[in-house]
Amino acid sequence: TLSQPCLHISSIDASVALAMSGVITFISAKDVPGQNRRLWFNNPEELFAEEEVICVGQIIGAIVAETREQAKRAAEQVAITYQDIQPAFFTIEVFEAIEHQSFFDPKRKLERGNVEEGFKKADHILEDELYMGGQEHFYMETQGLIAIPKAEAGEMELYVASQHAAYTQEVVGITLGIDSNKITCHVKRLGGGFGGKVMKIASLSAIAATATYKTGRAVRCVLERGDDMLITSGRSPFLGKYKVGYMNDGTILAADITYYSNGGCTLDESSFIMEKALLHMDNGYKIPNLRGHGLVCKTNLPSYTAFRGFGGPQGLTIIEGVLHEVATRCGLPAHQVRDINMYKDEKCYTHHKQLFSPRDMVQCWNECLEKSDYTHRCLSIEQFNAHNHWKKRGISIVPLKFGIGFSKGFYNQVAALVNIYKDGSVLISHGGTEMGQGINTKAIQIASRILKVPMSSIHIKETCTGNVPNAAPSAASFGTDAVGMAVKNGCEKLMRSLEPLIKKHPQYTWQQLVVEAYCQKISLSATGFFMGPHTSLDWEKSEGNAYYYFTFGACCSEVEIDCLTGDHENIRTDIVMDVGRSINPALDVGQVEGGFVQGIGLYTIEELQ
């Protein structure tokens, strides 16, 4: 990798490295048998820098050696000469990109009402900006995989830590110039993902597969933490510039917000992240005149990618900042201004004209106010602050409206394969990936309920592209919805096939029933499929059903800060979250708590430099 961008590669000399003990070969762009790039919705990103280095940390080549230590020592001996390019600008910050008008296409806009008329009717106008930094995924397990060549027809198997095995399979096939049916990706589990193992792992898999193709040997690629952080990037930094018209009572009549995100050197998923931010710019608030522009900045950093919330946290943070500033200027409690502006009608439309009911959000809000004892604690905090000069406390409560599912509707689908063996045991394969969120546990629970067999009789071995093809990524808070329904569908098909036998032999045990079905040549294997609704959005008309549904919540936190040192402490947090009828409350509570703690890191202590 390179620590300085905007250079032309004049030559690469790996002769010294190749002469070192244990070194097998050096690979670069010229060794790629197929295409030296991966595509994501027609947005290309080079696997190896071929002619020009466009970002810090860009991969130029790779050493293949017998051990990691030998490979690291040899990599330091690869000599690369560069020719300086005098770029029009060099930027790694959103502010610099804005100055030079360095933006990716498409540029997005959402609008409802008449913002200019709203400003005219407002008692006050507020103009300000809010910057939100990025965040590193810092999953426990870094990016890693093993590529294994097979003896026939160019086949290859990869054991890979990927949230999107089908995309990894596709990229490897394109890189090697072979069909996807000869590439099999296996995913047992991930040591954390948070969105960071959707895209970048596909590039690393293609690089390792190229090494396997060239050497004919199995190749392991596992990034060290520093390389992982440098190469893969993380959550996009955002800047929000806003103009807001509001009344004396805190009611917001109009808001015009322009969002700028740091996309890095290629687009990756940044356009979809920006779309998510725009789609969540209203959060739970009915602002009658609302306009948002979204621009992704092109900078000389590794491309930013998906991260838990996927643009939602950035969009929500900026509108919450607006609400807080309006409350401060009006001299009103922030929770009162939030309550005044909240969606309250039984039937409401978002700013992109999607119909929803805010009833559950309002219920979460009221329950959180009550269970947190918000009003009484506000008085206690006032007393604490009056008696403490160097330590101060604050309390805040915010609602949440979050869209579930992919706004690209064709991704809202998944399949599952359910096999019953003669001993009565059940094996499930599905398109989701287990990364600690408990998707396999929930799938087993669902199968157990439908098949009426104990969970101990059901097993999920792995995610495998050879068993379930073309699966969507495990992302968008949609894994359990999709996988659960696919497993349910497959199990219901099997039960319908077994129903005549169940009626004929009600005294049979499950194993006896299965053996009898086998003897009568009844299939004991079924594919389940879930096809979610086709979500879509017309950006020209600012309308469409972008999400399958919304989930709601409310959170109240009390904090304490040391005014001398800046040290701060989270005293207490109350979270009320609507998750519907939870399949596994313990897992869901863990996810809510984990997300909150990760948010504490994002908003209070983590800083990328």
mmCIF file of N, CA and C in Angstrom, residues 275-349:
data_model
loop_
_atom_site.group_PDB
_atom_site.id
_atom_site.type_symbol
_atom_site.label_atom_id
_atom_site.label_comp_id
_atom_site.label_asym_id
_atom_site.label_seq_id
_atom_site.Cartn_x
_atom_site.Cartn_y
_atom_site.Cartn_z
ATOM 1 N N GLU A 275 -28.367 8.506 0.435
ATOM 2 C CA GLU A 275 -29.808 8.364 0.270
ATOM 3 C C GLU A 275 -30.482 8.017 1.598
ATOM 4 N N LYS A 276 -29.856 7.134 2.345
ATOM 5 C CA LYS A 276 -30.412 6.750 3.652
ATOM 6 C C LYS A 276 -30.466 7.958 4.589
ATOM 7 N N ALA A 277 -29.415 8.780 4.560
ATOM 8 C CA ALA A 277 -29.405 9.980 5.398
ATOM 9 C C ALA A 277 -30.555 10.912 5.021
ATOM 10 N N LEU A 278 -30.771 11.114 3.727
ATOM 11 C CA LEU A 278 -31.859 11.978 3.269
ATOM 12 C C LEU A 278 -33.220 11.400 3.649
ATOM 13 N N LEU A 279 -33.348 10.083 3.545
ATOM 14 C CA LEU A 279 -34.622 9.441 3.867
ATOM 15 C C LEU A 279 -34.930 9.487 5.363
ATOM 16 N N HIS A 280 -33.903 9.744 6.186
ATOM 17 C CA HIS A 280 -34.102 9.821 7.633
ATOM 18 C C HIS A 280 -33.932 11.242 8.168
ATOM 19 N N MET A 281 -33.932 12.225 7.289
ATOM 20 C CA MET A 281 -33.686 13.589 7.734
ATOM 21 C C MET A 281 -34.847 14.153 8.551
ATOM 22 N N ASP A 282 -36.019 13.515 8.488
ATOM 23 C CA ASP A 282 -37.155 13.989 9.285
ATOM 24 C C ASP A 282 -37.225 13.311 10.647
ATOM 25 N N ASN A 283 -36.539 12.187 10.804
ATOM 26 C CA ASN A 283 -36.661 11.336 11.990
ATOM 27 C C ASN A 283 -38.140 11.174 12.334
ATOM 28 N N GLY A 284 -38.554 11.591 13.514
ATOM 29 C CA GLY A 284 -39.958 11.430 13.901
ATOM 30 C C GLY A 284 -40.739 12.718 13.870
ATOM 31 N N TYR A 285 -40.286 13.694 13.053
ATOM 32 C CA TYR A 285 -40.852 15.038 13.120
ATOM 33 C C TYR A 285 -41.579 15.416 11.831
ATOM 34 N N LYS A 286 -42.748 16.009 12.018
ATOM 35 C CA LYS A 286 -43.557 16.453 10.890
ATOM 36 C C LYS A 286 -43.230 17.909 10.591
ATOM 37 N N ILE A 287 -42.266 18.094 9.721
ATOM 38 C CA ILE A 287 -41.873 19.434 9.285
ATOM 39 C C ILE A 287 -42.555 19.666 7.939
ATOM 40 N N PRO A 288 -43.534 20.552 7.869
ATOM 41 C CA PRO A 288 -44.370 20.650 6.663
ATOM 42 C C PRO A 288 -43.608 21.044 5.408
ATOM 43 N N ASN A 289 -42.581 21.861 5.567
ATOM 44 C CA ASN A 289 -41.787 22.299 4.418
ATOM 45 C C ASN A 289 -40.335 21.871 4.659
ATOM 46 N N LEU A 290 -39.926 20.857 3.930
ATOM 47 C CA LEU A 290 -38.631 20.235 4.210
ATOM 48 C C LEU A 290 -37.916 19.926 2.903
ATOM 49 N N ARG A 291 -36.655 20.338 2.841
ATOM 50 C CA ARG A 291 -35.865 20.077 1.629
ATOM 51 C C ARG A 291 -34.469 19.615 2.041
ATOM 52 N N GLY A 292 -34.006 18.587 1.361
ATOM 53 C CA GLY A 292 -32.665 18.083 1.630
ATOM 54 C C GLY A 292 -31.906 17.824 0.352
ATOM 55 N N HIS A 293 -30.673 18.281 0.306
ATOM 56 C CA HIS A 293 -29.760 17.976 -0.790
ATOM 57 C C HIS A 293 -28.642 17.092 -0.251
ATOM 58 N N GLY A 294 -28.220 16.121 -1.041
ATOM 59 C CA GLY A 294 -27.146 15.231 -0.619
ATOM 60 C C GLY A 294 -26.040 15.164 -1.643
ATOM 61 N N LEU A 295 -24.812 15.473 -1.217
ATOM 62 C CA LEU A 295 -23.652 15.427 -2.109
ATOM 63 C C LEU A 295 -22.548 14.589 -1.469
ATOM 64 N N VAL A 296 -22.038 13.622 -2.232
ATOM 65 C CA VAL A 296 -20.945 12.765 -1.772
ATOM 66 C C VAL A 296 -19.636 13.338 -2.291
ATOM 67 N N CYS A 297 -18.730 13.676 -1.381
ATOM 68 C CA CYS A 297 -17.460 14.303 -1.750
ATOM 69 C C CYS A 297 -16.439 13.251 -2.181
ATOM 70 N N LYS A 298 -15.710 13.567 -3.247
ATOM 71 C CA LYS A 298 -14.631 12.702 -3.726
ATOM 72 C C LYS A 298 -13.320 13.199 -3.131
ATOM 73 N N THR A 299 -12.667 12.347 -2.345
ATOM 74 C CA THR A 299 -11.431 12.728 -1.668
ATOM 75 C C THR A 299 -10.368 11.657 -1.882
ATOM 76 N N ASN A 300 -9.157 11.932 -1.420
ATOM 77 C CA ASN A 300 -8.038 11.011 -1.620
ATOM 78 C C ASN A 300 -7.824 10.107 -0.408
ATOM 79 N N LEU A 301 -8.911 9.477 0.022
ATOM 80 C CA LEU A 301 -8.882 8.500 1.099
ATOM 81 C C LEU A 301 -9.509 7.200 0.606
ATOM 82 N N PRO A 302 -9.226 6.076 1.259
ATOM 83 C CA PRO A 302 -9.926 4.836 0.891
ATOM 84 C C PRO A 302 -11.430 5.057 0.946
ATOM 85 N N SER A 303 -12.144 4.449 0.024
ATOM 86 C CA SER A 303 -13.578 4.696 -0.057
ATOM 87 C C SER A 303 -14.278 4.272 1.227
ATOM 88 N N TYR A 304 -15.121 5.159 1.727
ATOM 89 C CA TYR A 304 -15.915 4.842 2.912
ATOM 90 C C TYR A 304 -17.006 3.860 2.526
ATOM 91 N N THR A 305 -17.493 3.131 3.520
ATOM 92 C CA THR A 305 -18.398 2.034 3.207
ATOM 93 C C THR A 305 -19.504 1.931 4.247
ATOM 94 N N ALA A 306 -20.253 0.843 4.184
ATOM 95 C CA ALA A 306 -21.385 0.652 5.080
ATOM 96 C C ALA A 306 -20.938 0.549 6.532
ATOM 97 N N PHE A 307 -21.766 1.066 7.414
ATOM 98 C CA PHE A 307 -21.563 0.934 8.852
ATOM 99 C C PHE A 307 -22.940 0.995 9.507
ATOM 100 N N ARG A 308 -23.117 0.202 10.518
ATOM 101 C CA ARG A 308 -24.370 0.090 11.261
ATOM 102 C C ARG A 308 -25.185 1.393 11.242
ATOM 103 N N GLY A 309 -26.369 1.305 10.696
ATOM 104 C CA GLY A 309 -27.221 2.487 10.548
ATOM 105 C C GLY A 309 -27.192 3.054 9.147
ATOM 106 N N PHE A 310 -26.031 2.897 8.449
ATOM 107 C CA PHE A 310 -25.934 3.152 7.010
ATOM 108 C C PHE A 310 -26.455 4.527 6.599
ATOM 109 N N GLY A 311 -25.948 5.582 7.209
ATOM 110 C CA GLY A 311 -26.402 6.931 6.863
ATOM 111 C C GLY A 311 -27.525 7.430 7.744
ATOM 112 N N GLY A 312 -28.275 6.500 8.339
ATOM 113 C CA GLY A 312 -29.344 6.894 9.246
ATOM 114 C C GLY A 312 -28.844 7.709 10.426
ATOM 115 N N PRO A 313 -27.798 7.251 11.137
ATOM 116 C CA PRO A 313 -27.300 8.035 12.276
ATOM 117 C C PRO A 313 -26.884 9.451 11.901
ATOM 118 N N GLN A 314 -26.291 9.609 10.695
ATOM 119 C CA GLN A 314 -25.872 10.945 10.284
ATOM 120 C C GLN A 314 -27.081 11.844 10.033
ATOM 121 N N GLY A 315 -28.069 11.322 9.312
ATOM 122 C CA GLY A 315 -29.265 12.111 9.053
ATOM 123 C C GLY A 315 -30.018 12.450 10.324
ATOM 124 N N LEU A 316 -30.121 11.475 11.226
ATOM 125 C CA LEU A 316 -30.830 11.689 12.492
ATOM 126 C C LEU A 316 -30.102 12.687 13.381
ATOM 127 N N THR A 317 -28.781 12.581 13.424
ATOM 128 C CA THR A 317 -27.997 13.469 14.292
ATOM 129 C C THR A 317 -28.182 14.926 13.903
ATOM 130 N N ILE A 318 -28.171 15.187 12.617
ATOM 131 C CA ILE A 318 -28.260 16.579 12.161
ATOM 132 C C ILE A 318 -29.630 17.169 12.465
ATOM 133 N N ILE A 319 -30.701 16.410 12.243
ATOM 134 C CA ILE A 319 -32.026 16.968 12.543
ATOM 135 C C ILE A 319 -32.225 17.102 14.056
ATOM 136 N N GLU A 320 -31.643 16.200 14.843
ATOM 137 C CA GLU A 320 -31.730 16.346 16.301
ATOM 138 C C GLU A 320 -30.941 17.573 16.765
ATOM 139 N N GLY A 321 -29.823 17.852 16.088
ATOM 140 C CA GLY A 321 -29.084 19.075 16.391
ATOM 141 C C GLY A 321 -29.907 20.313 16.109
ATOM 142 N N VAL A 322 -30.671 20.266 15.025
ATOM 143 C CA VAL A 322 -31.562 21.381 14.682
ATOM 144 C C VAL A 322 -32.604 21.582 15.782
ATOM 145 N N LEU A 323 -33.257 20.491 16.197
ATOM 146 C CA LEU A 323 -34.295 20.588 17.236
ATOM 147 C C LEU A 323 -33.731 21.151 18.536
ATOM 148 N N HIS A 324 -32.539 20.712 18.894
ATOM 149 C CA HIS A 324 -31.930 21.178 20.143
ATOM 150 C C HIS A 324 -31.601 22.669 20.070
ATOM 151 N N GLU A 325 -31.104 23.111 18.912
ATOM 152 C CA GLU A 325 -30.740 24.524 18.780
ATOM 153 C C GLU A 325 -31.982 25.411 18.775
ATOM 154 N N VAL A 326 -33.048 24.939 18.138
ATOM 155 C CA VAL A 326 -34.303 25.693 18.155
ATOM 156 C C VAL A 326 -34.813 25.828 19.588
ATOM 157 N N ALA A 327 -34.753 24.745 20.352
ATOM 158 C CA ALA A 327 -35.206 24.784 21.747
ATOM 159 C C ALA A 327 -34.388 25.779 22.563
ATOM 160 N N THR A 328 -33.079 25.782 22.347
ATOM 161 C CA THR A 328 -32.202 26.698 23.080
ATOM 162 C C THR A 328 -32.543 28.146 22.764
ATOM 163 N N ARG A 329 -32.764 28.439 21.484
ATOM 164 C CA ARG A 329 -33.047 29.819 21.082
ATOM 165 C C ARG A 329 -34.426 30.273 21.554
ATOM 166 N N CYS A 330 -35.355 29.327 21.686
ATOM 167 C CA CYS A 330 -36.692 29.681 22.161
ATOM 168 C C CYS A 330 -36.771 29.709 23.682
ATOM 169 N N GLY A 331 -35.716 29.235 24.340
ATOM 170 C CA GLY A 331 -35.733 29.170 25.793
ATOM 171 C C GLY A 331 -36.700 28.134 26.319
ATOM 172 N N LEU A 332 -36.879 27.055 25.551
ATOM 173 C CA LEU A 332 -37.831 26.007 25.918
ATOM 174 C C LEU A 332 -37.101 24.696 26.191
ATOM 175 N N PRO A 333 -37.696 23.804 26.995
ATOM 176 C CA PRO A 333 -37.099 22.479 27.180
ATOM 177 C C PRO A 333 -37.044 21.734 25.846
ATOM 178 N N ALA A 334 -35.937 21.058 25.597
ATOM 179 C CA ALA A 334 -35.758 20.386 24.312
ATOM 180 C C ALA A 334 -36.822 19.321 24.083
ATOM 181 N N HIS A 335 -37.195 18.594 25.140
ATOM 182 C CA HIS A 335 -38.191 17.530 24.955
ATOM 183 C C HIS A 335 -39.551 18.117 24.580
ATOM 184 N N GLN A 336 -39.826 19.338 25.026
ATOM 185 C CA GLN A 336 -41.091 19.993 24.673
ATOM 186 C C GLN A 336 -41.114 20.361 23.192
ATOM 187 N N VAL A 337 -40.001 20.867 22.679
ATOM 188 C CA VAL A 337 -39.920 21.215 21.254
ATOM 189 C C VAL A 337 -40.006 19.956 20.399
ATOM 190 N N ARG A 338 -39.376 18.885 20.853
ATOM 191 C CA ARG A 338 -39.472 17.625 20.111
ATOM 192 C C ARG A 338 -40.919 17.127 20.086
ATOM 193 N N ASP A 339 -41.574 17.201 21.218
ATOM 194 C CA ASP A 339 -42.958 16.734 21.308
ATOM 195 C C ASP A 339 -43.884 17.557 20.413
ATOM 196 N N ILE A 340 -43.673 18.858 20.367
ATOM 197 C CA ILE A 340 -44.510 19.735 19.541
ATOM 198 C C ILE A 340 -44.396 19.376 18.061
ATOM 199 N N ASN A 341 -43.190 19.023 17.633
ATOM 200 C CA ASN A 341 -42.951 18.787 16.206
ATOM 201 C C ASN A 341 -43.144 17.332 15.776
ATOM 202 N N MET A 342 -43.452 16.455 16.709
ATOM 203 C CA MET A 342 -43.506 15.028 16.409
ATOM 204 C C MET A 342 -44.722 14.664 15.553
ATOM 205 N N TYR A 343 -44.542 13.640 14.690
ATOM 206 C CA TYR A 343 -45.685 13.060 13.992
ATOM 207 C C TYR A 343 -46.670 12.542 15.036
ATOM 208 N N LYS A 344 -47.950 12.921 14.906
ATOM 209 C CA LYS A 344 -48.935 12.503 15.902
ATOM 210 C C LYS A 344 -50.197 11.900 15.278
ATOM 211 N N ASP A 345 -50.537 12.273 14.050
ATOM 212 C CA ASP A 345 -51.775 11.799 13.438
ATOM 213 C C ASP A 345 -51.728 10.286 13.233
ATOM 214 N N GLU A 346 -52.915 9.665 13.210
ATOM 215 C CA GLU A 346 -52.975 8.213 13.034
ATOM 216 C C GLU A 346 -52.367 7.792 11.701
ATOM 217 N N LYS A 347 -52.618 8.576 10.665
ATOM 218 C CA LYS A 347 -52.022 8.319 9.353
ATOM 219 C C LYS A 347 -51.148 9.503 8.972
ATOM 220 N N CYS A 348 -49.881 9.232 8.777
ATOM 221 C CA CYS A 348 -48.937 10.286 8.424
ATOM 222 C C CYS A 348 -48.175 9.893 7.167
ATOM 223 N N TYR A 349 -47.628 10.903 6.513
ATOM 224 C CA TYR A 349 -46.773 10.673 5.353
ATOM 225 C C TYR A 349 -45.386 11.242 5.642
#
